[in-house]
Amino acid sequence: MRILSIAFVVTITFVSCEIDTEINIQAPHFVAQPVVICFASPGQQTIGFVGQTTPLNEQPVIEPEVTVLSFRVMQNDQIVGLLQPALAPGLYQSAGILAFEANKPYYVEVETLNFGLVKSEVVYLPNLTPIDTLFLKDSTENLAGIFTVAAIFSDNSLQHNFYASKSRYFNGDDELVDSSANYVHLPSFVFDDVDFNGTARLYESKVPKKIFNTQAQSVKMAKLTLFSLSQALFTFLSSINQNEGSFSDVITEPVPVTSNIIQGHGVFGLYQSDTLQIHF
């Protein structure tokens, strides 16, 4: 196993009123920690990733350098399913569809040669909140503009609910991916029901009329997905958005990404989802 360490000095120069000030910052000793990310939902294959943290002054390694002996999804000390190595380094997937029940407790256990047994905190599968209706609310006239798509769903008042939404764009059978977007594979809008608990909620999604990658392609259809999230997944996705936004401010310390992996980093999150499509 490669021993990862860090010892470097960063020099920051402030220029103000023609006075140069040099500040030497000694970074703390680096100790690698495990990273486990696993998203799971009923009716879908469970996918996981196992890796480790790397020093700030090193490029991320392609090989995760973590030897995984077993990757287990658990409920009350009983194995729900095992995740097996996938084609890509560090990726694991279930052989089939694992059975999850709403409001039941689950956690993951990853037995590693590097870090021993790595576990997540217990999370609960949320109830599914379906989309009641999806419709075109507005559209700009120019071809390079946007469609405003509105969705309505009914929130359950009996519990604190956590949501996210994601839109996918299509031209015929071809999915159009906006390569300029950050974290394009993750939901872009994360929210909870504090402001609308127990009532119908309308929210809007801006759909571009064209996606500009190597060439302009018109969006003919969009699929909007509403995710019902476990609280741990909600806080993880929220912190990613806040962390990404904090890097634009060089004065403010970046917002840390939350984790429910005990003595490690990452997240085990459960969700349910409902998808509707609209044609333009």
PDB file of C-alpha atoms in Angstrom:
ATOM      1  CA  MET A   1       0.000   0.000   0.000  1.00  0.00           C
ATOM      2  CA  ARG A   2       1.379   3.406  -0.927  1.00  0.00           C
ATOM      3  CA  ILE A   3       1.828   5.788   1.996  1.00  0.00           C
ATOM      4  CA  LEU A   4       0.372   9.183   1.171  1.00  0.00           C
ATOM      5  CA  SER A   5       1.758  12.232   2.986  1.00  0.00           C
ATOM      6  CA  ILE A   6       1.867  15.974   2.528  1.00  0.00           C
ATOM      7  CA  ALA A   7       4.455  18.561   3.550  1.00  0.00           C
ATOM      8  CA  PHE A   8       4.564  21.740   1.575  1.00  0.00           C
ATOM      9  CA  VAL A   9       4.675  25.488   2.130  1.00  0.00           C
ATOM     10  CA  VAL A  10       2.281  27.870   0.416  1.00  0.00           C
ATOM     11  CA  THR A  11       3.386  31.453  -0.008  1.00  0.00           C
ATOM     12  CA  ILE A  12       0.655  34.079  -0.325  1.00  0.00           C
ATOM     13  CA  THR A  13       1.535  37.617  -1.310  1.00  0.00           C
ATOM     14  CA  PHE A  14      -0.776  40.483  -0.453  1.00  0.00           C
ATOM     15  CA  VAL A  15      -0.249  43.774  -2.264  1.00  0.00           C
ATOM     16  CA  SER A  16      -1.708  46.858  -0.597  1.00  0.00           C
ATOM     17  CA  CYS A  17      -0.369  50.397  -0.453  1.00  0.00           C
ATOM     18  CA  GLU A  18       2.866  49.175  -2.052  1.00  0.00           C
ATOM     19  CA  ILE A  19       3.590  46.884   0.934  1.00  0.00           C
ATOM     20  CA  ASP A  20       4.309  43.214   0.255  1.00  0.00           C
ATOM     21  CA  THR A  21       3.589  40.731   3.041  1.00  0.00           C
ATOM     22  CA  GLU A  22       4.580  37.098   2.843  1.00  0.00           C
ATOM     23  CA  ILE A  23       2.805  34.503   4.961  1.00  0.00           C
ATOM     24  CA  ASN A  24       4.131  30.961   5.184  1.00  0.00           C
ATOM     25  CA  ILE A  25       1.460  28.328   5.834  1.00  0.00           C
ATOM     26  CA  GLN A  26       2.496  24.861   6.964  1.00  0.00           C
ATOM     27  CA  ALA A  27      -0.117  22.319   5.909  1.00  0.00           C
ATOM     28  CA  PRO A  28      -1.033  19.653   8.482  1.00  0.00           C
ATOM     29  CA  HIS A  29       0.229  16.096   8.165  1.00  0.00           C
ATOM     30  CA  PHE A  30      -1.900  14.160   5.685  1.00  0.00           C
ATOM     31  CA  VAL A  31      -3.463  10.799   6.565  1.00  0.00           C
ATOM     32  CA  ALA A  32      -5.529   9.032   3.897  1.00  0.00           C
ATOM     33  CA  GLN A  33      -9.162   8.297   4.781  1.00  0.00           C
ATOM     34  CA  PRO A  34     -11.715   6.039   3.061  1.00  0.00           C
ATOM     35  CA  VAL A  35     -14.302   7.409   0.638  1.00  0.00           C
ATOM     36  CA  VAL A  36     -17.535   5.480   0.113  1.00  0.00           C
ATOM     37  CA  ILE A  37     -20.386   6.724  -2.085  1.00  0.00           C
ATOM     38  CA  CYS A  38     -23.501   4.638  -2.621  1.00  0.00           C
ATOM     39  CA  PHE A  39     -26.915   5.643  -3.999  1.00  0.00           C
ATOM     40  CA  ALA A  40     -29.766   3.149  -3.782  1.00  0.00           C
ATOM     41  CA  SER A  41     -33.416   3.110  -4.831  1.00  0.00           C
ATOM     42  CA  PRO A  42     -36.127   0.456  -5.250  1.00  0.00           C
ATOM     43  CA  GLY A  43     -36.365  -0.902  -8.771  1.00  0.00           C
ATOM     44  CA  GLN A  44     -32.876   0.206  -9.784  1.00  0.00           C
ATOM     45  CA  GLN A  45     -29.450  -1.370  -9.683  1.00  0.00           C
ATOM     46  CA  THR A  46     -27.450  -0.234  -6.637  1.00  0.00           C
ATOM     47  CA  ILE A  47     -24.161   1.465  -7.519  1.00  0.00           C
ATOM     48  CA  GLY A  48     -21.252   2.202  -5.177  1.00  0.00           C
ATOM     49  CA  PHE A  49     -17.747   3.660  -5.226  1.00  0.00           C
ATOM     50  CA  VAL A  50     -14.837   3.016  -2.866  1.00  0.00           C
ATOM     51  CA  GLY A  51     -11.673   5.101  -2.864  1.00  0.00           C
ATOM     52  CA  GLN A  52      -9.527   7.218  -0.578  1.00  0.00           C
ATOM     53  CA  THR A  53      -8.609  10.839  -0.046  1.00  0.00           C
ATOM     54  CA  THR A  54      -5.466  12.255  -1.651  1.00  0.00           C
ATOM     55  CA  PRO A  55      -3.269  15.251  -0.714  1.00  0.00           C
ATOM     56  CA  LEU A  56      -4.076  18.669  -2.147  1.00  0.00           C
ATOM     57  CA  ASN A  57      -0.742  18.831  -3.961  1.00  0.00           C
ATOM     58  CA  GLU A  58      -1.279  15.583  -5.861  1.00  0.00           C
ATOM     59  CA  GLN A  59      -3.390  14.795  -8.881  1.00  0.00           C
ATOM     60  CA  PRO A  60      -6.343  12.466  -8.134  1.00  0.00           C
ATOM     61  CA  VAL A  61      -5.340   8.870  -8.724  1.00  0.00           C
ATOM     62  CA  ILE A  62      -7.146   6.846 -11.363  1.00  0.00           C
ATOM     63  CA  GLU A  63      -6.741   3.632  -9.383  1.00  0.00           C
ATOM     64  CA  PRO A  64      -8.469   4.025  -6.003  1.00  0.00           C
ATOM     65  CA  GLU A  65      -5.760   1.897  -4.311  1.00  0.00           C
ATOM     66  CA  VAL A  66      -8.281   0.454  -1.871  1.00  0.00           C
ATOM     67  CA  THR A  67      -8.588  -3.322  -1.710  1.00  0.00           C
ATOM     68  CA  VAL A  68     -12.235  -4.178  -1.058  1.00  0.00           C
ATOM     69  CA  LEU A  69     -12.972  -7.573   0.426  1.00  0.00           C
ATOM     70  CA  SER A  70     -16.757  -7.145   0.523  1.00  0.00           C
ATOM     71  CA  PHE A  71     -19.376  -4.422  -0.058  1.00  0.00           C
ATOM     72  CA  ARG A  72     -22.644  -5.150   1.753  1.00  0.00           C
ATOM     73  CA  VAL A  73     -25.997  -3.373   1.986  1.00  0.00           C
ATOM     74  CA  MET A  74     -27.491  -4.140   5.408  1.00  0.00           C
ATOM     75  CA  GLN A  75     -30.770  -3.945   7.307  1.00  0.00           C
ATOM     76  CA  ASN A  76     -30.843  -4.788  11.024  1.00  0.00           C
ATOM     77  CA  ASP A  77     -27.639  -6.885  10.763  1.00  0.00           C
ATOM     78  CA  GLN A  78     -29.100  -8.826   7.821  1.00  0.00           C
ATOM     79  CA  ILE A  79     -27.524  -8.677   4.351  1.00  0.00           C
ATOM     80  CA  VAL A  80     -29.883  -7.100   1.794  1.00  0.00           C
ATOM     81  CA  GLY A  81     -27.414  -7.564  -1.049  1.00  0.00           C
ATOM     82  CA  LEU A  82     -23.779  -7.582  -2.119  1.00  0.00           C
ATOM     83  CA  LEU A  83     -22.092  -5.198  -4.546  1.00  0.00           C
ATOM     84  CA  GLN A  84     -19.537  -6.718  -6.901  1.00  0.00           C
ATOM     85  CA  PRO A  85     -16.664  -5.021  -8.791  1.00  0.00           C
ATOM     86  CA  ALA A  86     -17.749  -3.259 -11.989  1.00  0.00           C
ATOM     87  CA  LEU A  87     -15.644  -2.513 -15.060  1.00  0.00           C
ATOM     88  CA  ALA A  88     -14.332   0.869 -13.877  1.00  0.00           C
ATOM     89  CA  PRO A  89     -11.785   1.048 -11.019  1.00  0.00           C
ATOM     90  CA  GLY A  90     -13.403   1.613  -7.640  1.00  0.00           C
ATOM     91  CA  LEU A  91     -16.961   1.047  -8.899  1.00  0.00           C
ATOM     92  CA  TYR A  92     -19.258  -1.660  -7.527  1.00  0.00           C
ATOM     93  CA  GLN A  93     -22.777  -2.721  -8.467  1.00  0.00           C
ATOM     94  CA  SER A  94     -25.445  -5.165  -7.374  1.00  0.00           C
ATOM     95  CA  ALA A  95     -26.020  -8.233  -9.549  1.00  0.00           C
ATOM     96  CA  GLY A  96     -29.746  -7.494  -9.608  1.00  0.00           C
ATOM     97  CA  ILE A  97     -32.370  -5.259  -8.046  1.00  0.00           C
ATOM     98  CA  LEU A  98     -32.164  -5.049  -4.243  1.00  0.00           C
ATOM     99  CA  ALA A  99     -35.356  -4.954  -2.182  1.00  0.00           C
ATOM    100  CA  PHE A 100     -35.864  -1.758  -0.177  1.00  0.00           C
ATOM    101  CA  GLU A 101     -38.926  -0.826   1.881  1.00  0.00           C
ATOM    102  CA  ALA A 102     -40.071   2.693   2.755  1.00  0.00           C
ATOM    103  CA  ASN A 103     -39.281   3.904   6.288  1.00  0.00           C
ATOM    104  CA  LYS A 104     -37.009   0.935   6.991  1.00  0.00           C
ATOM    105  CA  PRO A 105     -33.408   1.388   8.286  1.00  0.00           C
ATOM    106  CA  TYR A 106     -30.445   0.532   6.043  1.00  0.00           C
ATOM    107  CA  TYR A 107     -26.682   0.996   6.086  1.00  0.00           C
ATOM    108  CA  VAL A 108     -23.615  -0.175   4.157  1.00  0.00           C
ATOM    109  CA  GLU A 109     -20.561  -2.084   5.325  1.00  0.00           C
ATOM    110  CA  VAL A 110     -17.364  -2.131   3.269  1.00  0.00           C
ATOM    111  CA  GLU A 111     -14.633  -4.501   4.412  1.00  0.00           C
ATOM    112  CA  THR A 112     -11.277  -3.188   3.159  1.00  0.00           C
ATOM    113  CA  LEU A 113      -7.674  -4.288   3.470  1.00  0.00           C
ATOM    114  CA  ASN A 114      -6.534  -0.668   3.826  1.00  0.00           C
ATOM    115  CA  PHE A 115      -8.943   0.702   6.440  1.00  0.00           C
ATOM    116  CA  GLY A 116     -10.642  -2.318   7.958  1.00  0.00           C
ATOM    117  CA  LEU A 117     -14.438  -2.208   8.241  1.00  0.00           C
ATOM    118  CA  VAL A 118     -15.980   1.043   6.967  1.00  0.00           C
ATOM    119  CA  LYS A 119     -19.657   1.650   7.777  1.00  0.00           C
ATOM    120  CA  SER A 120     -22.251   4.300   7.085  1.00  0.00           C
ATOM    121  CA  GLU A 121     -24.757   5.678   9.518  1.00  0.00           C
ATOM    122  CA  VAL A 122     -28.287   4.269   9.350  1.00  0.00           C
ATOM    123  CA  VAL A 123     -30.593   5.888   6.769  1.00  0.00           C
ATOM    124  CA  TYR A 124     -34.280   5.382   5.996  1.00  0.00           C
ATOM    125  CA  LEU A 125     -35.902   5.019   2.606  1.00  0.00           C
ATOM    126  CA  PRO A 126     -38.370   7.926   2.136  1.00  0.00           C
ATOM    127  CA  ASN A 127     -41.885   7.532   0.788  1.00  0.00           C
ATOM    128  CA  LEU A 128     -42.376   8.193  -2.914  1.00  0.00           C
ATOM    129  CA  THR A 129     -43.900  11.559  -3.801  1.00  0.00           C
ATOM    130  CA  PRO A 130     -45.240  11.437  -7.384  1.00  0.00           C
ATOM    131  CA  ILE A 131     -45.533  14.360  -9.787  1.00  0.00           C
ATOM    132  CA  ASP A 132     -49.213  15.237 -10.179  1.00  0.00           C
ATOM    133  CA  THR A 133     -48.858  17.165 -13.428  1.00  0.00           C
ATOM    134  CA  LEU A 134     -46.252  18.641 -15.753  1.00  0.00           C
ATOM    135  CA  PHE A 135     -46.966  21.433 -18.223  1.00  0.00           C
ATOM    136  CA  LEU A 136     -45.362  24.148 -20.354  1.00  0.00           C
ATOM    137  CA  LYS A 137     -45.751  27.448 -18.533  1.00  0.00           C
ATOM    138  CA  ASP A 138     -43.855  29.837 -20.779  1.00  0.00           C
ATOM    139  CA  SER A 139     -41.544  30.018 -23.765  1.00  0.00           C
ATOM    140  CA  THR A 140     -39.322  32.720 -25.188  1.00  0.00           C
ATOM    141  CA  GLU A 141     -39.810  33.520 -28.860  1.00  0.00           C
ATOM    142  CA  ASN A 142     -36.234  33.234 -30.091  1.00  0.00           C
ATOM    143  CA  LEU A 143     -34.891  29.790 -30.972  1.00  0.00           C
ATOM    144  CA  ALA A 144     -31.915  30.165 -28.640  1.00  0.00           C
ATOM    145  CA  GLY A 145     -34.187  30.842 -25.662  1.00  0.00           C
ATOM    146  CA  ILE A 146     -35.774  28.651 -23.018  1.00  0.00           C
ATOM    147  CA  PHE A 147     -38.914  26.719 -22.173  1.00  0.00           C
ATOM    148  CA  THR A 148     -40.294  27.194 -18.665  1.00  0.00           C
ATOM    149  CA  VAL A 149     -41.704  23.860 -17.510  1.00  0.00           C
ATOM    150  CA  ALA A 150     -43.814  23.703 -14.328  1.00  0.00           C
ATOM    151  CA  ALA A 151     -44.432  20.653 -12.160  1.00  0.00           C
ATOM    152  CA  ILE A 152     -46.956  20.218  -9.337  1.00  0.00           C
ATOM    153  CA  PHE A 153     -46.749  17.631  -6.560  1.00  0.00           C
ATOM    154  CA  SER A 154     -48.477  17.130  -3.185  1.00  0.00           C
ATOM    155  CA  ASP A 155     -46.296  17.080  -0.068  1.00  0.00           C
ATOM    156  CA  ASN A 156     -46.940  14.687   2.833  1.00  0.00           C
ATOM    157  CA  SER A 157     -47.522  16.712   6.024  1.00  0.00           C
ATOM    158  CA  LEU A 158     -46.743  13.862   8.424  1.00  0.00           C
ATOM    159  CA  GLN A 159     -42.972  14.143   8.126  1.00  0.00           C
ATOM    160  CA  HIS A 160     -40.119  16.415   7.083  1.00  0.00           C
ATOM    161  CA  ASN A 161     -39.555  15.670   3.402  1.00  0.00           C
ATOM    162  CA  PHE A 162     -36.488  16.255   1.255  1.00  0.00           C
ATOM    163  CA  TYR A 163     -36.519  16.628  -2.523  1.00  0.00           C
ATOM    164  CA  ALA A 164     -34.388  17.161  -5.590  1.00  0.00           C
ATOM    165  CA  SER A 165     -35.173  17.533  -9.265  1.00  0.00           C
ATOM    166  CA  LYS A 166     -33.315  16.956 -12.497  1.00  0.00           C
ATOM    167  CA  SER A 167     -34.175  17.597 -16.133  1.00  0.00           C
ATOM    168  CA  ARG A 168     -32.851  15.580 -19.063  1.00  0.00           C
ATOM    169  CA  TYR A 169     -33.071  16.761 -22.673  1.00  0.00           C
ATOM    170  CA  PHE A 170     -33.681  14.770 -25.846  1.00  0.00           C
ATOM    171  CA  ASN A 171     -33.817  15.121 -29.609  1.00  0.00           C
ATOM    172  CA  GLY A 172     -35.592  11.980 -30.755  1.00  0.00           C
ATOM    173  CA  ASP A 173     -33.829   9.045 -29.100  1.00  0.00           C
ATOM    174  CA  ASP A 174     -30.618  11.024 -28.532  1.00  0.00           C
ATOM    175  CA  GLU A 175     -30.032  12.465 -25.057  1.00  0.00           C
ATOM    176  CA  LEU A 176     -28.437  15.919 -25.163  1.00  0.00           C
ATOM    177  CA  VAL A 177     -25.940  16.598 -22.382  1.00  0.00           C
ATOM    178  CA  ASP A 178     -24.875  20.093 -21.409  1.00  0.00           C
ATOM    179  CA  SER A 179     -21.114  19.541 -21.075  1.00  0.00           C
ATOM    180  CA  SER A 180     -20.628  22.999 -19.517  1.00  0.00           C
ATOM    181  CA  ALA A 181     -22.673  22.111 -16.418  1.00  0.00           C
ATOM    182  CA  ASN A 182     -20.952  21.186 -13.162  1.00  0.00           C
ATOM    183  CA  TYR A 183     -21.897  17.809 -11.609  1.00  0.00           C
ATOM    184  CA  VAL A 184     -24.073  17.128 -14.652  1.00  0.00           C
ATOM    185  CA  HIS A 185     -24.938  13.650 -13.351  1.00  0.00           C
ATOM    186  CA  LEU A 186     -26.401  14.990 -10.078  1.00  0.00           C
ATOM    187  CA  PRO A 187     -29.752  16.749  -9.427  1.00  0.00           C
ATOM    188  CA  SER A 188     -29.404  20.496  -9.921  1.00  0.00           C
ATOM    189  CA  PHE A 189     -32.219  21.650  -7.597  1.00  0.00           C
ATOM    190  CA  VAL A 190     -32.296  20.426  -3.975  1.00  0.00           C
ATOM    191  CA  PHE A 191     -34.927  21.601  -1.471  1.00  0.00           C
ATOM    192  CA  ASP A 192     -37.092  20.568   1.496  1.00  0.00           C
ATOM    193  CA  ASP A 193     -40.723  21.195   2.490  1.00  0.00           C
ATOM    194  CA  VAL A 194     -40.174  23.751   5.269  1.00  0.00           C
ATOM    195  CA  ASP A 195     -42.024  26.452   3.332  1.00  0.00           C
ATOM    196  CA  PHE A 196     -44.884  24.308   1.986  1.00  0.00           C
ATOM    197  CA  ASN A 197     -45.338  21.378   4.390  1.00  0.00           C
ATOM    198  CA  GLY A 198     -48.491  19.400   3.624  1.00  0.00           C
ATOM    199  CA  THR A 199     -49.576  21.463   0.627  1.00  0.00           C
ATOM    200  CA  ALA A 200     -49.366  21.281  -3.157  1.00  0.00           C
ATOM    201  CA  ARG A 201     -46.094  22.638  -4.483  1.00  0.00           C
ATOM    202  CA  LEU A 202     -45.402  24.134  -7.918  1.00  0.00           C
ATOM    203  CA  TYR A 203     -41.827  24.472  -9.044  1.00  0.00           C
ATOM    204  CA  GLU A 204     -40.321  25.488 -12.350  1.00  0.00           C
ATOM    205  CA  SER A 205     -37.527  24.139 -14.488  1.00  0.00           C
ATOM    206  CA  LYS A 206     -35.770  26.107 -17.220  1.00  0.00           C
ATOM    207  CA  VAL A 207     -35.217  23.992 -20.325  1.00  0.00           C
ATOM    208  CA  PRO A 208     -32.929  25.392 -23.045  1.00  0.00           C
ATOM    209  CA  LYS A 209     -34.311  25.287 -26.569  1.00  0.00           C
ATOM    210  CA  LYS A 210     -30.873  24.284 -27.833  1.00  0.00           C
ATOM    211  CA  ILE A 211     -27.841  22.545 -26.349  1.00  0.00           C
ATOM    212  CA  PHE A 212     -24.525  23.894 -27.643  1.00  0.00           C
ATOM    213  CA  ASN A 213     -21.790  21.259 -27.583  1.00  0.00           C
ATOM    214  CA  THR A 214     -19.864  20.504 -30.773  1.00  0.00           C
ATOM    215  CA  GLN A 215     -22.902  21.819 -32.628  1.00  0.00           C
ATOM    216  CA  ALA A 216     -26.289  23.306 -31.757  1.00  0.00           C
ATOM    217  CA  GLN A 217     -28.979  20.677 -31.212  1.00  0.00           C
ATOM    218  CA  SER A 218     -32.638  21.458 -30.646  1.00  0.00           C
ATOM    219  CA  VAL A 219     -34.399  20.090 -27.570  1.00  0.00           C
ATOM    220  CA  LYS A 220     -37.585  18.314 -28.667  1.00  0.00           C
ATOM    221  CA  MET A 221     -38.483  16.573 -25.421  1.00  0.00           C
ATOM    222  CA  ALA A 222     -37.579  16.848 -21.732  1.00  0.00           C
ATOM    223  CA  LYS A 223     -37.871  14.380 -18.873  1.00  0.00           C
ATOM    224  CA  LEU A 224     -38.261  15.878 -15.422  1.00  0.00           C
ATOM    225  CA  THR A 225     -37.579  13.699 -12.395  1.00  0.00           C
ATOM    226  CA  LEU A 226     -38.651  14.450  -8.829  1.00  0.00           C
ATOM    227  CA  PHE A 227     -36.530  12.673  -6.229  1.00  0.00           C
ATOM    228  CA  SER A 228     -37.694  11.946  -2.690  1.00  0.00           C
ATOM    229  CA  LEU A 229     -34.447  11.864  -0.694  1.00  0.00           C
ATOM    230  CA  SER A 230     -33.226  10.475   2.591  1.00  0.00           C
ATOM    231  CA  GLN A 231     -32.006  13.277   4.851  1.00  0.00           C
ATOM    232  CA  ALA A 232     -28.352  12.217   4.538  1.00  0.00           C
ATOM    233  CA  LEU A 233     -28.518  12.377   0.739  1.00  0.00           C
ATOM    234  CA  PHE A 234     -30.246  15.768   0.915  1.00  0.00           C
ATOM    235  CA  THR A 235     -27.531  17.285   3.118  1.00  0.00           C
ATOM    236  CA  PHE A 236     -24.793  15.728   0.950  1.00  0.00           C
ATOM    237  CA  LEU A 237     -26.185  17.176  -2.299  1.00  0.00           C
ATOM    238  CA  SER A 238     -26.873  20.547  -0.643  1.00  0.00           C
ATOM    239  CA  SER A 239     -23.308  20.751   0.656  1.00  0.00           C
ATOM    240  CA  ILE A 240     -21.924  19.916  -2.811  1.00  0.00           C
ATOM    241  CA  ASN A 241     -23.846  22.869  -4.277  1.00  0.00           C
ATOM    242  CA  GLN A 242     -22.668  25.159  -1.470  1.00  0.00           C
ATOM    243  CA  ASN A 243     -19.089  23.883  -1.752  1.00  0.00           C
ATOM    244  CA  GLU A 244     -19.034  24.563  -5.496  1.00  0.00           C
ATOM    245  CA  GLY A 245     -20.394  28.086  -4.958  1.00  0.00           C
ATOM    246  CA  SER A 246     -17.918  28.919  -2.181  1.00  0.00           C
ATOM    247  CA  PHE A 247     -14.898  28.465  -4.457  1.00  0.00           C
ATOM    248  CA  SER A 248     -15.784  31.686  -6.298  1.00  0.00           C
ATOM    249  CA  ASP A 249     -14.966  33.659  -3.129  1.00  0.00           C
ATOM    250  CA  VAL A 250     -11.215  33.626  -2.457  1.00  0.00           C
ATOM    251  CA  ILE A 251     -11.658  35.130   1.009  1.00  0.00           C
ATOM    252  CA  THR A 252     -14.292  32.776   2.407  1.00  0.00           C
ATOM    253  CA  GLU A 253     -13.310  29.269   3.486  1.00  0.00           C
ATOM    254  CA  PRO A 254     -14.886  26.613   1.205  1.00  0.00           C
ATOM    255  CA  VAL A 255     -17.991  24.916   2.587  1.00  0.00           C
ATOM    256  CA  PRO A 256     -17.140  21.304   3.533  1.00  0.00           C
ATOM    257  CA  VAL A 257     -19.046  18.445   1.920  1.00  0.00           C
ATOM    258  CA  THR A 258     -21.051  16.530   4.537  1.00  0.00           C
ATOM    259  CA  SER A 259     -20.665  12.792   5.094  1.00  0.00           C
ATOM    260  CA  ASN A 260     -22.486   9.975   6.865  1.00  0.00           C
ATOM    261  CA  ILE A 261     -19.579   7.544   6.459  1.00  0.00           C
ATOM    262  CA  ILE A 262     -18.222   6.828   9.942  1.00  0.00           C
ATOM    263  CA  GLN A 263     -14.559   7.942  10.180  1.00  0.00           C
ATOM    264  CA  GLY A 264     -14.502   8.518   6.435  1.00  0.00           C
ATOM    265  CA  HIS A 265     -16.002  10.578   3.634  1.00  0.00           C
ATOM    266  CA  GLY A 266     -18.874  10.174   1.202  1.00  0.00           C
ATOM    267  CA  VAL A 267     -22.504   9.205   1.589  1.00  0.00           C
ATOM    268  CA  PHE A 268     -24.905   6.300   1.647  1.00  0.00           C
ATOM    269  CA  GLY A 269     -28.174   7.739   0.398  1.00  0.00           C
ATOM    270  CA  LEU A 270     -31.599   6.313  -0.382  1.00  0.00           C
ATOM    271  CA  TYR A 271     -34.184   7.829  -2.695  1.00  0.00           C
ATOM    272  CA  GLN A 272     -37.333   7.211  -4.690  1.00  0.00           C
ATOM    273  CA  SER A 273     -38.183   9.006  -7.915  1.00  0.00           C
ATOM    274  CA  ASP A 274     -40.977   9.805 -10.337  1.00  0.00           C
ATOM    275  CA  THR A 275     -40.440  10.972 -13.931  1.00  0.00           C
ATOM    276  CA  LEU A 276     -42.751  12.656 -16.431  1.00  0.00           C
ATOM    277  CA  GLN A 277     -41.918  13.847 -19.933  1.00  0.00           C
ATOM    278  CA  ILE A 278     -43.042  16.783 -22.038  1.00  0.00           C
ATOM    279  CA  HIS A 279     -42.700  17.351 -25.798  1.00  0.00           C
ATOM    280  CA  PHE A 280     -42.031  20.709 -27.439  1.00  0.00           C
TER     281      PHE A 280
END
